[in-house]
PDB file of C-alpha atoms in Angstrom:
ATOM      1  CA  GLY A   4      24.278  12.734 -18.178  1.00  0.00           C
ATOM      2  CA  ALA A   5      20.688  12.819 -16.297  1.00  0.00           C
ATOM      3  CA  VAL A   6      21.489  10.344 -13.621  1.00  0.00           C
ATOM      4  CA  VAL A   7      19.184  10.080 -10.279  1.00  0.00           C
ATOM      5  CA  SER A   8      20.027   8.426  -7.590  1.00  0.00           C
ATOM      6  CA  GLN A   9      18.027   7.071  -4.633  1.00  0.00           C
ATOM      7  CA  HIS A  10      18.919   5.678  -0.976  1.00  0.00           C
ATOM      8  CA  PRO A  11      18.086   3.225   0.236  1.00  0.00           C
ATOM      9  CA  SER A  12      17.442   0.953  -2.577  1.00  0.00           C
ATOM     10  CA  ARG A  13      15.465  -1.701   0.034  1.00  0.00           C
ATOM     11  CA  VAL A  14      14.499  -1.004   3.553  1.00  0.00           C
ATOM     12  CA  ILE A  15      12.656  -2.970   5.963  1.00  0.00           C
ATOM     13  CA  CYS A  16      10.870  -1.365   9.014  1.00  0.00           C
ATOM     14  CA  LYS A  17       8.567  -2.058  11.716  1.00  0.00           C
ATOM     15  CA  SER A  18       5.143  -0.698  11.569  1.00  0.00           C
ATOM     16  CA  GLY A  19       4.928   2.654  13.394  1.00  0.00           C
ATOM     17  CA  THR A  20       8.122   3.887  12.575  1.00  0.00           C
ATOM     18  CA  SER A  21       9.417   6.420  10.076  1.00  0.00           C
ATOM     19  CA  VAL A  22      11.391   6.079   6.801  1.00  0.00           C
ATOM     20  CA  LYS A  23      13.090   8.593   4.846  1.00  0.00           C
ATOM     21  CA  ILE A  24      14.097   8.067   1.130  1.00  0.00           C
ATOM     22  CA  GLU A  25      16.767  10.508  -0.521  1.00  0.00           C
ATOM     23  CA  CYS A  26      16.454  11.258  -4.162  1.00  0.00           C
ATOM     24  CA  ARG A  27      19.681  12.926  -5.702  1.00  0.00           C
ATOM     25  CA  SER A  28      20.113  14.267  -9.319  1.00  0.00           C
ATOM     26  CA  LEU A  29      24.075  13.492  -9.628  1.00  0.00           C
ATOM     27  CA  ASP A  30      25.271  15.562 -12.708  1.00  0.00           C
ATOM     28  CA  PHE A  31      22.222  18.245 -12.974  1.00  0.00           C
ATOM     29  CA  GLN A  32      20.253  20.643 -11.308  1.00  0.00           C
ATOM     30  CA  ALA A  33      16.668  19.786 -10.690  1.00  0.00           C
ATOM     31  CA  THR A  34      14.389  22.398  -9.649  1.00  0.00           C
ATOM     32  CA  THR A  35      11.479  20.011  -9.922  1.00  0.00           C
ATOM     33  CA  MET A  36      11.321  16.373  -8.828  1.00  0.00           C
ATOM     34  CA  PHE A  37       8.862  13.950  -8.654  1.00  0.00           C
ATOM     35  CA  TRP A  38       7.514  10.794  -6.183  1.00  0.00           C
ATOM     36  CA  TYR A  39       5.679   7.921  -7.367  1.00  0.00           C
ATOM     37  CA  ARG A  40       4.858   4.924  -5.811  1.00  0.00           C
ATOM     38  CA  GLN A  41       4.074   1.595  -7.931  1.00  0.00           C
ATOM     39  CA  PHE A  42       2.224  -1.425  -6.542  1.00  0.00           C
ATOM     40  CA  PRO A  43       2.872  -5.149  -7.695  1.00  0.00           C
ATOM     41  CA  LYS A  44       1.934  -5.421 -11.606  1.00  0.00           C
ATOM     42  CA  GLN A  45       0.362  -1.692 -11.625  1.00  0.00           C
ATOM     43  CA  SER A  46       1.256   1.204 -13.049  1.00  0.00           C
ATOM     44  CA  LEU A  47       3.205   4.158 -11.765  1.00  0.00           C
ATOM     45  CA  MET A  48       0.859   6.372  -9.343  1.00  0.00           C
ATOM     46  CA  LEU A  49       2.262  10.173  -8.851  1.00  0.00           C
ATOM     47  CA  MET A  50       2.207  10.959  -5.410  1.00  0.00           C
ATOM     48  CA  ALA A  51       3.644  14.517  -5.464  1.00  0.00           C
ATOM     49  CA  THR A  52       5.623  17.134  -7.402  1.00  0.00           C
ATOM     50  CA  SER A  53       8.575  18.518  -5.428  1.00  0.00           C
ATOM     51  CA  ASN A  54       9.804  22.092  -5.979  1.00  0.00           C
ATOM     52  CA  GLU A  55      12.998  23.553  -4.992  1.00  0.00           C
ATOM     53  CA  GLY A  56      12.418  25.832  -2.289  1.00  0.00           C
ATOM     54  CA  SER A  57       8.819  25.585  -1.803  1.00  0.00           C
ATOM     55  CA  LYS A  58       5.800  23.388  -0.616  1.00  0.00           C
ATOM     56  CA  ALA A  59       5.367  19.719  -2.609  1.00  0.00           C
ATOM     57  CA  THR A  60       2.077  19.794  -4.473  1.00  0.00           C
ATOM     58  CA  TYR A  61      -0.027  16.556  -3.534  1.00  0.00           C
ATOM     59  CA  GLU A  62      -2.175  14.482  -5.614  1.00  0.00           C
ATOM     60  CA  GLN A  63      -5.799  14.083  -4.977  1.00  0.00           C
ATOM     61  CA  GLY A  64      -5.790  11.401  -2.037  1.00  0.00           C
ATOM     62  CA  VAL A  65      -2.169  11.395  -1.202  1.00  0.00           C
ATOM     63  CA  GLU A  66      -1.922  12.231   2.789  1.00  0.00           C
ATOM     64  CA  LYS A  67       0.685  15.152   3.077  1.00  0.00           C
ATOM     65  CA  ASP A  68       0.940  14.871   6.664  1.00  0.00           C
ATOM     66  CA  LYS A  69       2.154  11.146   6.044  1.00  0.00           C
ATOM     67  CA  PHE A  70       4.491  11.552   3.243  1.00  0.00           C
ATOM     68  CA  LEU A  71       6.279  14.468   4.038  1.00  0.00           C
ATOM     69  CA  ILE A  72       8.564  16.062   0.972  1.00  0.00           C
ATOM     70  CA  ASN A  73      11.667  18.320   1.471  1.00  0.00           C
ATOM     71  CA  HIS A  74      13.338  19.765  -1.365  1.00  0.00           C
ATOM     72  CA  ALA A  75      15.822  21.883   0.192  1.00  0.00           C
ATOM     73  CA  SER A  76      18.377  21.831  -2.518  1.00  0.00           C
ATOM     74  CA  LEU A  77      18.747  21.831  -6.524  1.00  0.00           C
ATOM     75  CA  THR A  78      20.282  18.160  -6.317  1.00  0.00           C
ATOM     76  CA  LEU A  79      18.054  16.711  -3.423  1.00  0.00           C
ATOM     77  CA  SER A  80      14.836  15.961  -2.303  1.00  0.00           C
ATOM     78  CA  THR A  81      13.694  13.696   0.321  1.00  0.00           C
ATOM     79  CA  LEU A  82      10.338  11.582   1.168  1.00  0.00           C
ATOM     80  CA  THR A  83       9.605  10.500   4.532  1.00  0.00           C
ATOM     81  CA  VAL A  84       6.839   7.970   5.277  1.00  0.00           C
ATOM     82  CA  THR A  85       5.474   8.703   8.577  1.00  0.00           C
ATOM     83  CA  SER A  86       4.255   6.112  10.952  1.00  0.00           C
ATOM     84  CA  ALA A  87       4.337   3.306   8.544  1.00  0.00           C
ATOM     85  CA  HIS A  88       1.948   0.685   8.025  1.00  0.00           C
ATOM     86  CA  PRO A  89       2.101  -2.664   5.901  1.00  0.00           C
ATOM     87  CA  GLU A  90      -0.322  -1.006   3.554  1.00  0.00           C
ATOM     88  CA  ASP A  91       2.723   1.451   2.717  1.00  0.00           C
ATOM     89  CA  SER A  92       4.854  -1.314   1.522  1.00  0.00           C
ATOM     90  CA  SER A  93       5.598  -0.428  -2.148  1.00  0.00           C
ATOM     91  CA  PHE A  94       7.984   0.242  -4.655  1.00  0.00           C
ATOM     92  CA  TYR A  95       8.862   4.305  -4.275  1.00  0.00           C
ATOM     93  CA  ILE A  96      10.540   5.690  -7.452  1.00  0.00           C
ATOM     94  CA  CYS A  97      11.456   9.546  -7.789  1.00  0.00           C
ATOM     95  CA  SER A  98      12.501  11.267 -11.000  1.00  0.00           C
ATOM     96  CA  ALA A  99      13.693  14.650 -11.776  1.00  0.00           C
ATOM     97  CA  ARG A 100      13.542  16.928 -14.616  1.00  0.00           C
ATOM     98  CA  ASP A 101      17.079  18.345 -16.278  1.00  0.00           C
ATOM     99  CA  HIS A 102      16.004  21.665 -17.076  1.00  0.00           C
ATOM    100  CA  ARG A 103      19.311  22.071 -19.218  1.00  0.00           C
ATOM    101  CA  VAL A 104      17.823  19.894 -21.649  1.00  0.00           C
ATOM    102  CA  GLY A 105      14.486  18.962 -20.515  1.00  0.00           C
ATOM    103  CA  LEU A 106      12.378  20.931 -23.176  1.00  0.00           C
ATOM    104  CA  ALA A 107      10.036  18.361 -24.012  1.00  0.00           C
ATOM    105  CA  GLY A 108       9.450  17.913 -19.964  1.00  0.00           C
ATOM    106  CA  GLU A 109      11.132  14.095 -19.942  1.00  0.00           C
ATOM    107  CA  GLN A 110      12.086  13.009 -16.437  1.00  0.00           C
ATOM    108  CA  TYR A 111      14.602  10.620 -15.735  1.00  0.00           C
ATOM    109  CA  PHE A 112      14.207   8.276 -12.749  1.00  0.00           C
ATOM    110  CA  GLY A 113      16.002   6.936  -9.867  1.00  0.00           C
ATOM    111  CA  PRO A 114      16.528   3.200  -9.343  1.00  0.00           C
ATOM    112  CA  GLY A 115      13.845   3.321  -6.618  1.00  0.00           C
ATOM    113  CA  THR A 116      13.394   1.846  -3.075  1.00  0.00           C
ATOM    114  CA  ARG A 117      11.622  -0.830  -2.213  1.00  0.00           C
ATOM    115  CA  LEU A 118       9.824  -0.684   0.994  1.00  0.00           C
ATOM    116  CA  THR A 119       8.562  -3.521   2.939  1.00  0.00           C
ATOM    117  CA  VAL A 120       6.692  -2.608   6.274  1.00  0.00           C
ATOM    118  CA  THR A 121       6.052  -5.603   8.905  1.00  0.00           C
TER     119      THR A 121
ATOM    120  CA  GLN F  25      -9.705  13.363 -16.183  1.00  0.00           C
ATOM    121  CA  LYS F  26      -6.639  12.703 -18.589  1.00  0.00           C
ATOM    122  CA  GLU F  27      -6.286   9.500 -19.891  1.00  0.00           C
ATOM    123  CA  VAL F  28      -3.399   7.448 -21.595  1.00  0.00           C
ATOM    124  CA  GLU F  29      -4.523   3.957 -22.932  1.00  0.00           C
ATOM    125  CA  GLN F  30      -1.998   0.794 -23.945  1.00  0.00           C
ATOM    126  CA  ASN F  31      -3.032  -2.427 -24.656  1.00  0.00           C
ATOM    127  CA  SER F  32      -1.883  -4.281 -21.624  1.00  0.00           C
ATOM    128  CA  GLY F  33      -0.517  -7.295 -23.997  1.00  0.00           C
ATOM    129  CA  PRO F  34       1.408  -9.562 -23.675  1.00  0.00           C
ATOM    130  CA  LEU F  35       2.769  -8.603 -27.122  1.00  0.00           C
ATOM    131  CA  SER F  36       4.895 -11.365 -28.113  1.00  0.00           C
ATOM    132  CA  VAL F  37       7.164 -11.545 -31.220  1.00  0.00           C
ATOM    133  CA  PRO F  38       9.879 -13.572 -32.278  1.00  0.00           C
ATOM    134  CA  GLU F  39      13.519 -12.259 -32.203  1.00  0.00           C
ATOM    135  CA  GLY F  40      14.497 -10.272 -35.447  1.00  0.00           C
ATOM    136  CA  ALA F  41      10.671  -8.907 -35.709  1.00  0.00           C
ATOM    137  CA  ILE F  42       9.420  -5.519 -35.486  1.00  0.00           C
ATOM    138  CA  ALA F  43       7.238  -5.003 -32.370  1.00  0.00           C
ATOM    139  CA  SER F  44       4.633  -2.307 -32.695  1.00  0.00           C
ATOM    140  CA  LEU F  45       3.461  -0.623 -29.525  1.00  0.00           C
ATOM    141  CA  ASN F  46       0.702   1.723 -29.416  1.00  0.00           C
ATOM    142  CA  CYS F  47      -1.079   4.534 -27.068  1.00  0.00           C
ATOM    143  CA  THR F  48      -4.042   6.460 -27.284  1.00  0.00           C
ATOM    144  CA  TYR F  49      -4.550  10.123 -25.090  1.00  0.00           C
ATOM    145  CA  SER F  50      -7.366  11.847 -24.319  1.00  0.00           C
ATOM    146  CA  ASP F  51      -6.168  15.280 -23.544  1.00  0.00           C
ATOM    147  CA  ARG F  52      -5.928  17.015 -27.248  1.00  0.00           C
ATOM    148  CA  GLY F  53      -3.821  19.755 -25.524  1.00  0.00           C
ATOM    149  CA  SER F  54      -0.997  17.372 -24.483  1.00  0.00           C
ATOM    150  CA  GLN F  55       2.472  18.610 -25.960  1.00  0.00           C
ATOM    151  CA  SER F  56       5.043  15.734 -25.444  1.00  0.00           C
ATOM    152  CA  PHE F  57       4.817  12.207 -25.432  1.00  0.00           C
ATOM    153  CA  PHE F  58       7.556   9.842 -23.959  1.00  0.00           C
ATOM    154  CA  TRP F  59       8.194   6.062 -24.120  1.00  0.00           C
ATOM    155  CA  TYR F  60       9.534   4.428 -21.060  1.00  0.00           C
ATOM    156  CA  ARG F  61      11.116   1.064 -20.701  1.00  0.00           C
ATOM    157  CA  GLN F  62      10.839  -0.878 -17.248  1.00  0.00           C
ATOM    158  CA  TYR F  63      12.256  -4.202 -16.634  1.00  0.00           C
ATOM    159  CA  SER F  64      10.420  -6.304 -13.726  1.00  0.00           C
ATOM    160  CA  GLY F  65      11.694  -4.859 -10.606  1.00  0.00           C
ATOM    161  CA  LYS F  66      13.114  -2.080 -11.823  1.00  0.00           C
ATOM    162  CA  SER F  67      12.438   1.581 -12.346  1.00  0.00           C
ATOM    163  CA  PRO F  68      11.339   2.885 -16.039  1.00  0.00           C
ATOM    164  CA  GLU F  69      14.282   3.946 -18.333  1.00  0.00           C
ATOM    165  CA  LEU F  70      13.363   6.684 -20.926  1.00  0.00           C
ATOM    166  CA  ILE F  71      13.736   5.649 -24.589  1.00  0.00           C
ATOM    167  CA  MET F  72      12.722   8.752 -26.416  1.00  0.00           C
ATOM    168  CA  PHE F  73      10.173  11.547 -26.692  1.00  0.00           C
ATOM    169  CA  ILE F  74       8.496  13.060 -29.772  1.00  0.00           C
ATOM    170  CA  TYR F  75       6.485  16.171 -29.605  1.00  0.00           C
ATOM    171  CA  SER F  76       6.020  16.701 -33.497  1.00  0.00           C
ATOM    172  CA  ASN F  77       3.696  14.814 -35.725  1.00  0.00           C
ATOM    173  CA  GLY F  78       5.665  12.513 -37.716  1.00  0.00           C
ATOM    174  CA  ASP F  79       8.261   9.889 -37.326  1.00  0.00           C
ATOM    175  CA  LYS F  80      11.194  10.411 -35.119  1.00  0.00           C
ATOM    176  CA  GLU F  81      14.028   7.729 -35.403  1.00  0.00           C
ATOM    177  CA  ASP F  82      16.787   6.745 -32.440  1.00  0.00           C
ATOM    178  CA  GLY F  83      18.796   3.731 -33.448  1.00  0.00           C
ATOM    179  CA  ARG F  84      16.336   0.810 -33.582  1.00  0.00           C
ATOM    180  CA  PHE F  85      13.345   2.520 -32.457  1.00  0.00           C
ATOM    181  CA  THR F  86      10.798   4.788 -34.009  1.00  0.00           C
ATOM    182  CA  ALA F  87       8.133   6.679 -32.326  1.00  0.00           C
ATOM    183  CA  GLN F  88       5.237   7.811 -34.298  1.00  0.00           C
ATOM    184  CA  LEU F  89       2.915  10.840 -33.130  1.00  0.00           C
ATOM    185  CA  ASN F  90      -0.379  11.686 -34.699  1.00  0.00           C
ATOM    186  CA  LYS F  91      -1.964  14.540 -32.797  1.00  0.00           C
ATOM    187  CA  ALA F  92      -5.390  14.661 -35.148  1.00  0.00           C
ATOM    188  CA  SER F  93      -5.906  11.049 -33.943  1.00  0.00           C
ATOM    189  CA  GLN F  94      -4.405  11.431 -30.363  1.00  0.00           C
ATOM    190  CA  TYR F  95      -2.286   8.498 -31.076  1.00  0.00           C
ATOM    191  CA  VAL F  96       1.562   7.981 -30.283  1.00  0.00           C
ATOM    192  CA  SER F  97       3.440   4.420 -31.223  1.00  0.00           C
ATOM    193  CA  LEU F  98       6.849   2.830 -30.905  1.00  0.00           C
ATOM    194  CA  LEU F  99       8.218   0.606 -33.394  1.00  0.00           C
ATOM    195  CA  ILE F 100      11.081  -1.654 -32.362  1.00  0.00           C
ATOM    196  CA  ARG F 101      13.104  -3.034 -35.000  1.00  0.00           C
ATOM    197  CA  ASP F 102      15.216  -6.185 -34.979  1.00  0.00           C
ATOM    198  CA  SER F 103      13.465  -7.346 -31.636  1.00  0.00           C
ATOM    199  CA  GLN F 104      15.849  -8.653 -29.320  1.00  0.00           C
ATOM    200  CA  PRO F 105      15.028 -10.928 -26.094  1.00  0.00           C
ATOM    201  CA  SER F 106      16.630  -7.914 -24.126  1.00  0.00           C
ATOM    202  CA  ASP F 107      13.599  -5.526 -25.309  1.00  0.00           C
ATOM    203  CA  SER F 108      11.293  -7.826 -23.402  1.00  0.00           C
ATOM    204  CA  ALA F 109       9.957  -5.499 -20.694  1.00  0.00           C
ATOM    205  CA  THR F 110       7.002  -3.375 -20.219  1.00  0.00           C
ATOM    206  CA  TYR F 111       6.589  -0.070 -22.128  1.00  0.00           C
ATOM    207  CA  LEU F 112       4.986   3.131 -20.553  1.00  0.00           C
ATOM    208  CA  CYS F 113       3.518   5.544 -22.775  1.00  0.00           C
ATOM    209  CA  ALA F 114       3.663   8.990 -20.906  1.00  0.00           C
ATOM    210  CA  VAL F 115       1.925  12.194 -21.713  1.00  0.00           C
ATOM    211  CA  ASN F 116       2.742  15.500 -20.619  1.00  0.00           C
ATOM    212  CA  ALA F 117      -0.095  17.376 -18.772  1.00  0.00           C
ATOM    213  CA  TRP F 118      -0.593  20.842 -18.390  1.00  0.00           C
ATOM    214  CA  GLY F 119      -1.413  22.495 -15.295  1.00  0.00           C
ATOM    215  CA  SER F 120      -4.935  23.932 -14.565  1.00  0.00           C
ATOM    216  CA  ASP F 121      -3.523  27.505 -14.904  1.00  0.00           C
ATOM    217  CA  GLY F 122      -2.419  26.665 -18.517  1.00  0.00           C
ATOM    218  CA  GLY F 123       1.361  26.179 -17.852  1.00  0.00           C
ATOM    219  CA  SER F 124       3.004  22.999 -18.013  1.00  0.00           C
ATOM    220  CA  ASN F 125       4.247  21.836 -14.803  1.00  0.00           C
ATOM    221  CA  TYR F 126       5.605  18.859 -16.393  1.00  0.00           C
ATOM    222  CA  LYS F 127       3.757  16.344 -14.595  1.00  0.00           C
ATOM    223  CA  LEU F 128       3.451  13.269 -16.641  1.00  0.00           C
ATOM    224  CA  THR F 129       0.458  10.876 -17.119  1.00  0.00           C
ATOM    225  CA  PHE F 130       1.200   7.327 -17.659  1.00  0.00           C
ATOM    226  CA  GLY F 131      -0.676   4.454 -19.506  1.00  0.00           C
ATOM    227  CA  LYS F 132      -0.618   1.099 -17.785  1.00  0.00           C
ATOM    228  CA  GLY F 133       1.809  -0.165 -20.057  1.00  0.00           C
ATOM    229  CA  THR F 134       2.444  -3.012 -22.697  1.00  0.00           C
ATOM    230  CA  LEU F 135       4.273  -5.780 -21.732  1.00  0.00           C
ATOM    231  CA  LEU F 136       6.322  -7.275 -24.589  1.00  0.00           C
ATOM    232  CA  THR F 137       8.208 -10.679 -24.990  1.00  0.00           C
ATOM    233  CA  VAL F 138      10.589 -11.211 -27.673  1.00  0.00           C
ATOM    234  CA  ASN F 139      10.971 -15.137 -27.909  1.00  0.00           C
ATOM    235  CA  PRO F 140      14.596 -16.267 -29.090  1.00  0.00           C
TER     236      PRO F 140
END
């Protein structure tokens, strides 16, 4: 149990275009999902907390108008990188908290999406 | 500023040895503690979590928590080359309203290399 998927796994886009990344909890409902970004040889950086049916909560320094998050259902959250630029190239990873057993707050991660902006 | 500190390593151990990974945290109100393993180019994978003082064992892994010292560790017995990865320590951060929003604060990770 506690499987999280992400799509696409890898995307290359041109500067100025938008890219949407999907995060799905496959065998559980996740009222809370999280979006992280990881640059090479660096640790995970939390970008935002996504709550089903409400607006996402963004971490300090993360542009909410650039990184649009939608959590319309209990199993799906999406991250849209708008007007992407080369500096947005990174490894984007989502995670979800399984409320059935997540009493300690553990999060299960999707496989990640590697974004390259040319 | 909540902080989680880990020795970046690399920590190198021979196959079959015990690998000991350490983590300290600054927020005394932290409640839950997690160890994740991350292979190069992959996303983190949850190994185990602990929230009570003492030891918690799961197969070859043992997590140890000492809240008084704000210290958590992970022991890997009978280390295998497949255990070579970066190990991330994460701490459950509490929201500003006193409630937990289940955000995790991650350390920068310790790179473990198990030599055959």
